[in-house]
Amino acid sequence: MGDGRLRERRDRCERAMLGAFLEEVRLVDVSEGEFARLGVRLTEEGRQELWRRLREVIEDFRDRPPPADGAAYSLFIAVHRDVTRDVTRDAAKDGTENPGPGRREAGPGPETSFEATGT
C-alpha cells in the first residue's frame, strides 16, 4: 500500500476517533468531566517529546487490569497545529491585525496558556 493510501486510511481512523469523542462528550453533563487545554509553541523535537510522554501515560493506564468496582471513563488527547495562533502571530508582527479576543501572544520567550475546568 502506498504512502498516500496509508495516510488516507490514518486520516479516516483519526476522524472516526474524533467523531466518537465528540459524540460521547455530547452525552455527558459538562460538570461531570474534567477538561484542560494548553497552547504552547514547540520545536519538532519538543512536539515529539510531548507526544512520547503522553503516550507513555496512556499506555500505562491501558495496560492496567480494570478494577471490578471501577467506573468507565474515556480520554481523548489531540496534539495539533494551532493555525489560528500562527496566523494571528504573523499578522501581529506586521501590524495588520490584533491577536483577537482570548488570544495572548507572547514576545520572543516561551508562550503558553493554560485553561482547566472540572473537579
Coordinates of N, CA, C and O in Angstrom, one line a residue:
M1 N 0.9 -1.2 0.0 CA 0.0 0.0 0.0 C 0.9 1.2 0.0 O 1.8 1.3 0.8
G2 N 0.6 2.2 -0.9 CA 1.4 3.4 -1.0 C 1.3 4.3 0.2 O 0.3 4.2 0.9
D3 N 2.2 5.3 0.3 CA 2.2 6.3 1.4 C 0.9 7.1 1.4 O 0.3 7.4 2.4
G4 N 0.4 7.4 0.2 CA -0.9 8.2 0.1 C -2.1 7.5 0.6 O -2.9 8.0 1.3
R5 N -2.1 6.2 0.3 CA -3.3 5.4 0.8 C -3.2 5.1 2.3 O -4.2 5.1 3.0
L6 N -1.9 5.0 2.8 CA -1.8 4.8 4.3 C -2.2 6.1 5.0 O -2.9 6.0 6.0
R7 N -1.8 7.2 4.5 CA -2.2 8.5 5.1 C -3.7 8.7 5.0 O -4.3 9.1 6.0
E8 N -4.3 8.3 3.9 CA -5.8 8.4 3.8 C -6.5 7.5 4.8 O -7.4 7.9 5.5
R9 N -5.9 6.3 5.0 CA -6.5 5.4 6.0 C -6.4 5.9 7.4 O -7.3 5.9 8.2
R10 N -5.2 6.5 7.7 CA -4.9 7.0 9.0 C -5.8 8.2 9.2 O -6.4 8.4 10.3
D11 N -6.0 9.1 8.2 CA -6.9 10.3 8.4 C -8.3 9.8 8.7 O -9.0 10.4 9.6
R12 N -8.8 8.8 8.0 CA -10.2 8.3 8.3 C -10.3 7.8 9.7 O -11.3 8.0 10.4
C13 N -9.3 7.0 10.1 CA -9.3 6.5 11.5 C -9.3 7.6 12.5 O -10.1 7.6 13.5
E14 N -8.4 8.6 12.3 CA -8.3 9.7 13.3 C -9.6 10.5 13.3 O -10.1 11.0 14.3
R15 N -10.2 10.8 12.1 CA -11.5 11.5 12.1 C -12.6 10.7 12.8 O -13.5 11.2 13.4
A16 N -12.6 9.3 12.7 CA -13.5 8.5 13.4 C -13.4 8.6 14.9 O -14.4 8.7 15.6
M17 N -12.1 8.6 15.3 CA -11.9 8.8 16.8 C -12.4 10.1 17.3 O -13.0 10.2 18.3
L18 N -12.1 11.2 16.5 CA -12.6 12.5 16.9 C -14.1 12.5 16.9 O -14.7 13.0 17.9
G19 N -14.7 12.0 15.9 CA -16.2 11.9 15.9 C -16.8 11.2 17.0 O -17.8 11.6 17.6
A20 N -16.2 10.0 17.4 CA -16.7 9.2 18.5 C -16.5 10.0 19.8 O -17.4 10.0 20.6
F21 N -15.4 10.7 20.0 CA -15.2 11.5 21.2 C -16.2 12.6 21.3 O -16.9 12.8 22.3
L22 N -16.5 13.3 20.2 CA -17.4 14.4 20.2 C -18.8 13.9 20.5 O -19.6 14.5 21.3
E23 N -19.2 12.8 20.0 CA -20.5 12.2 20.2 C -20.6 11.8 21.7 O -21.6 12.0 22.3
E24 N -19.6 11.2 22.3 CA -19.6 10.7 23.7 C -19.7 12.0 24.6 O -20.5 11.9 25.6
V25 N -19.0 13.0 24.3 CA -19.0 14.2 25.1 C -20.4 14.9 25.1 O -20.8 15.4 26.1
R26 N -21.1 14.8 24.0 CA -22.4 15.4 23.9 C -23.4 14.7 24.9 O -24.4 15.3 25.3
L27 N -23.1 13.5 25.2 CA -24.0 12.7 26.1 C -23.7 12.9 27.6 O -24.5 12.4 28.4
V28 N -22.7 13.6 27.9 CA -22.3 13.8 29.3 C -22.5 15.2 29.7 O -22.3 16.2 29.0
D29 N -23.0 15.4 31.0 CA -23.1 16.7 31.6 C -21.7 17.3 31.7 O -20.8 16.6 32.3
V30 N -21.5 18.5 31.3 CA -20.1 19.1 31.3 C -19.6 19.1 32.7 O -18.4 18.9 32.9
S31 N -20.4 19.3 33.7 CA -19.9 19.3 35.1 C -19.4 18.0 35.5 O -18.7 17.9 36.6
E32 N -19.6 16.9 34.8 CA -19.1 15.6 35.2 C -17.7 15.3 34.6 O -17.1 14.3 34.9
G33 N -17.3 16.2 33.7 CA -16.0 16.0 33.0 C -14.9 16.8 33.6 O -15.1 17.8 34.4
E34 N -13.7 16.5 33.2 CA -12.5 17.3 33.6 C -11.9 17.7 32.2 O -11.7 16.8 31.4
F35 N -11.6 19.0 32.1 CA -11.1 19.5 30.8 C -9.9 20.3 31.0 O -9.8 21.0 31.9
A36 N -9.0 20.2 30.0 CA -7.8 21.0 30.0 C -7.4 21.4 28.6 O -7.6 20.6 27.7
R37 N -6.9 22.5 28.4 CA -6.4 23.0 27.1 C -5.1 23.7 27.3 O -5.0 24.5 28.3
L38 N -4.1 23.4 26.5 CA -2.8 24.1 26.6 C -2.4 24.5 25.2 O -2.4 23.7 24.3
G39 N -2.1 25.8 25.1 CA -1.5 26.3 23.9 C 0.0 26.5 24.1 O 0.4 27.2 25.1
V40 N 0.9 25.9 23.3 CA 2.3 26.0 23.5 C 3.0 26.1 22.2 O 2.5 25.5 21.2
R41 N 4.1 26.7 22.1 CA 5.0 26.7 20.9 C 6.1 25.7 21.2 O 6.8 25.7 22.2
L42 N 6.3 24.8 20.2 CA 7.3 23.7 20.3 C 8.1 23.6 19.0 O 7.6 23.8 18.0
T43 N 9.3 23.2 19.2 CA 10.1 22.7 18.0 C 9.5 21.3 17.6 O 8.8 20.7 18.4
E44 N 10.0 20.8 16.5 CA 9.6 19.4 16.2 C 10.0 18.4 17.2 O 9.3 17.5 17.6
E45 N 11.2 18.6 17.7 CA 11.8 17.7 18.8 C 10.9 17.8 20.0 O 10.6 16.8 20.7
G46 N 10.5 19.1 20.4 CA 9.6 19.2 21.6 C 8.3 18.6 21.4 O 7.7 18.0 22.3
R47 N 7.7 18.7 20.2 CA 6.4 18.1 19.9 C 6.5 16.5 20.0 O 5.7 15.9 20.6
Q48 N 7.6 16.0 19.5 CA 7.8 14.5 19.6 C 8.0 14.1 21.0 O 7.4 13.1 21.4
E49 N 8.7 14.9 21.8 CA 8.8 14.5 23.3 C 7.5 14.6 24.0 O 7.2 13.7 24.7
L50 N 6.7 15.6 23.7 CA 5.4 15.7 24.3 C 4.5 14.5 24.0 O 4.0 13.9 24.9
W51 N 4.5 14.2 22.7 CA 3.6 13.0 22.3 C 4.2 11.7 22.9 O 3.4 10.9 23.4
R52 N 5.5 11.5 22.9 CA 6.0 10.3 23.5 C 5.6 10.2 25.0 O 5.2 9.1 25.5
R53 N 5.7 11.3 25.7 CA 5.4 11.3 27.2 C 3.9 11.1 27.4 O 3.5 10.3 28.3
L54 N 3.1 11.7 26.6 CA 1.7 11.5 26.7 C 1.3 10.0 26.4 O 0.5 9.4 27.1
R55 N 1.9 9.4 25.4 CA 1.7 8.0 25.0 C 2.1 7.1 26.2 O 1.5 6.1 26.4
E56 N 3.2 7.4 26.9 CA 3.6 6.6 28.0 C 2.6 6.5 29.1 O 2.3 5.5 29.6
V57 N 1.9 7.7 29.4 CA 0.9 7.7 30.4 C -0.3 6.9 29.9 O -0.9 6.1 30.6
I58 N -0.7 7.1 28.6 CA -1.9 6.4 28.0 C -1.6 4.9 28.1 O -2.5 4.2 28.5
E59 N -0.5 4.5 27.6 CA -0.2 3.1 27.6 C -0.1 2.4 29.0 O -0.5 1.3 29.2
D60 N 0.4 3.2 30.0 CA 0.4 2.7 31.3 C -1.0 2.4 31.8 O -1.3 1.3 32.3
F61 N -1.9 3.3 31.6 CA -3.3 3.1 32.0 C -4.0 2.1 31.2 O -4.8 1.3 31.7
R62 N -3.7 2.0 29.9 CA -4.3 1.0 29.0 C -3.9 -0.4 29.5 O -4.7 -1.3 29.5
D63 N -2.7 -0.6 30.0 CA -2.2 -1.9 30.3 C -2.6 -2.4 31.7 O -2.3 -3.5 32.1
R64 N -3.2 -1.5 32.5 CA -3.6 -1.9 33.9 C -4.8 -2.7 33.8 O -5.7 -2.5 33.0
P65 N -4.9 -3.8 34.6 CA -6.2 -4.5 34.7 C -7.3 -3.7 35.3 O -7.1 -3.0 36.3
P66 N -8.5 -3.7 34.7 CA -9.6 -2.9 35.2 C -10.1 -3.4 36.6 O -10.2 -4.6 36.7
P67 N -10.2 -2.5 37.5 CA -10.8 -2.9 38.8 C -12.3 -3.3 38.7 O -13.0 -2.7 37.9
A68 N -12.7 -4.3 39.4 CA -14.0 -4.8 39.3 C -15.0 -3.7 39.7 O -16.1 -3.7 39.1
D69 N -14.7 -2.8 40.6 CA -15.6 -1.8 41.0 C -15.4 -0.5 40.3 O -15.9 0.6 40.7
G70 N -14.6 -0.5 39.3 CA -14.2 0.8 38.6 C -15.4 1.3 37.7 O -16.1 0.5 37.1
A71 N -15.4 2.6 37.5 CA -16.4 3.2 36.6 C -15.7 3.4 35.2 O -14.5 3.6 35.2
A72 N -16.5 3.4 34.2 CA -15.9 3.6 32.8 C -15.6 5.1 32.5 O -16.5 6.0 32.8
Y73 N -14.5 5.4 32.0 CA -14.1 6.7 31.7 C -13.4 6.7 30.3 O -12.9 5.7 29.9
S74 N -13.5 7.8 29.6 CA -12.8 7.9 28.3 C -11.9 9.1 28.3 O -12.1 10.1 29.0
L75 N -10.8 9.0 27.6 CA -9.8 10.0 27.5 C -9.5 10.3 26.0 O -9.3 9.3 25.3
F76 N -9.5 11.5 25.6 CA -9.2 11.9 24.3 C -8.1 12.9 24.3 O -8.2 13.9 25.0
I77 N -7.0 12.7 23.6 CA -5.9 13.7 23.6 C -5.5 13.9 22.1 O -5.4 13.0 21.3
A78 N -5.4 15.2 21.8 CA -5.0 15.6 20.5 C -3.9 16.6 20.5 O -4.0 17.6 21.3
V79 N -2.9 16.4 19.8 CA -1.8 17.4 19.6 C -1.9 17.8 18.1 O -1.8 17.0 17.2
H80 N -2.2 19.1 17.9 CA -2.4 19.6 16.6 C -1.8 21.0 16.4 O -1.6 21.7 17.4
R81 N -1.5 21.4 15.2 CA -1.1 22.7 14.9 C -2.2 23.7 15.2 O -3.4 23.4 14.9
D82 N -1.9 24.8 15.9 CA -2.9 25.8 16.2 C -2.7 26.9 15.1 O -2.0 27.9 15.3
V83 N -3.3 26.7 14.0 CA -3.1 27.6 12.8 C -3.7 29.0 13.1 O -3.2 30.0 12.6
T84 N -4.7 29.1 14.0 CA -5.2 30.4 14.3 C -4.2 31.3 15.1 O -4.1 32.5 14.9
R85 N -3.4 30.7 15.9 CA -2.3 31.4 16.6 C -1.2 31.8 15.7 O -0.6 32.8 15.8
D86 N -0.8 30.9 14.8 CA 0.2 31.2 13.9 C -0.2 32.4 13.0 O 0.6 33.3 12.7
V87 N -1.4 32.4 12.5 CA -1.9 33.4 11.6 C -2.0 34.8 12.4 O -1.5 35.8 11.9
T88 N -2.5 34.7 13.6 CA -2.6 36.0 14.4 C -1.2 36.5 14.8 O -1.0 37.7 14.8
R89 N -0.3 35.6 15.1 CA 1.1 36.0 15.4 C 1.7 36.7 14.3 O 2.3 37.7 14.4
D90 N 1.6 36.1 13.1 CA 2.3 36.6 11.9 C 1.6 38.0 11.5 O 2.3 38.9 11.2
A91 N 0.3 38.1 11.7 CA -0.4 39.3 11.4 C 0.0 40.4 12.4 O 0.2 41.6 12.1
A92 N 0.1 40.0 13.7 CA 0.5 41.0 14.7 C 1.9 41.5 14.5 O 2.2 42.7 14.7
K93 N 2.8 40.6 14.0 CA 4.2 41.1 13.7 C 4.2 42.2 12.6 O 5.0 43.1 12.7
D94 N 3.4 42.0 11.6 CA 3.5 43.0 10.5 C 2.4 44.1 10.8 O 2.3 45.0 9.9
G95 N 1.8 44.1 11.9 CA 0.9 45.2 12.3 C -0.5 45.2 11.6 O -1.2 46.2 11.6
T96 N -0.9 44.1 11.0 CA -2.1 44.1 10.2 C -3.3 43.7 11.0 O -4.4 43.9 10.6
E97 N -3.1 43.0 12.2 CA -4.2 42.5 12.9 C -3.9 42.4 14.4 O -2.8 42.1 14.8
N98 N -4.9 42.6 15.2 CA -4.9 42.4 16.6 C -5.0 40.9 16.8 O -5.7 40.2 16.1
P99 N -4.2 40.3 17.8 CA -4.3 38.8 18.0 C -5.7 38.3 18.3 O -6.0 37.2 18.1
G100 N -6.6 39.2 18.7 CA -8.0 38.7 18.9 C -8.4 38.4 20.3 O -7.5 38.3 21.2
P101 N -9.7 38.4 20.6 CA -10.2 38.1 21.9 C -9.7 36.7 22.4 O -9.8 35.8 21.7
G102 N -9.3 36.7 23.7 CA -8.9 35.4 24.3 C -7.6 34.9 23.8 O -7.2 33.8 24.2
R103 N -6.9 35.6 23.0 CA -5.6 35.2 22.5 C -4.5 36.0 23.2 O -4.6 37.2 23.3
R104 N -3.5 35.3 23.6 CA -2.3 36.0 24.2 C -1.1 35.6 23.4 O -0.7 34.5 23.3
E105 N -0.5 36.6 22.8 CA 0.7 36.3 22.0 C 1.9 36.9 22.8 O 1.9 38.1 23.1
A106 N 2.8 36.1 23.1 CA 4.0 36.5 23.9 C 5.1 37.0 23.0 O 5.1 36.8 21.8
G107 N 6.1 37.6 23.6 CA 7.2 38.0 22.9 C 8.1 36.9 22.5 O 7.7 35.8 22.3
P108 N 9.4 37.1 22.5 CA 10.3 36.1 22.0 C 10.5 34.9 22.9 O 11.0 33.8 22.5
G109 N 10.1 35.0 24.1 CA 10.2 33.8 25.0 C 9.2 32.8 24.8 O 8.4 32.8 23.9
P110 N 9.2 31.7 25.7 CA 8.2 30.7 25.5 C 6.8 31.2 25.7 O 6.5 32.1 26.5
E111 N 5.8 30.7 24.9 CA 4.5 31.1 25.0 C 3.6 30.0 25.5 O 3.6 28.9 24.9
T112 N 2.9 30.2 26.6 CA 2.0 29.1 27.0 C 0.7 29.8 27.6 O 0.7 30.9 28.0
S113 N -0.4 29.1 27.4 CA -1.6 29.5 28.1 C -2.2 28.2 28.6 O -2.1 27.2 27.9
F114 N -2.9 28.2 29.7 CA -3.5 27.0 30.2 C -4.9 27.3 30.7 O -5.0 28.3 31.5
E115 N -5.8 26.6 30.3 CA -7.2 26.7 30.8 C -7.6 25.3 31.3 O -7.4 24.3 30.6
A116 N -8.1 25.3 32.5 CA -8.6 24.0 33.0 C -9.9 24.2 33.8 O -10.0 25.2 34.5
T117 N -10.8 23.3 33.6 CA -12.0 23.3 34.3 C -12.4 21.9 34.8 O -11.8 21.0 34.3
G118 N -13.3 21.8 35.7 CA -13.7 20.5 36.1 C -13.4 20.3 37.6 O -13.0 21.2 38.3
T119 N -13.7 19.1 38.1 CA -13.5 18.8 39.5 C -12.2 18.2 39.8 O -11.5 17.6 38.9

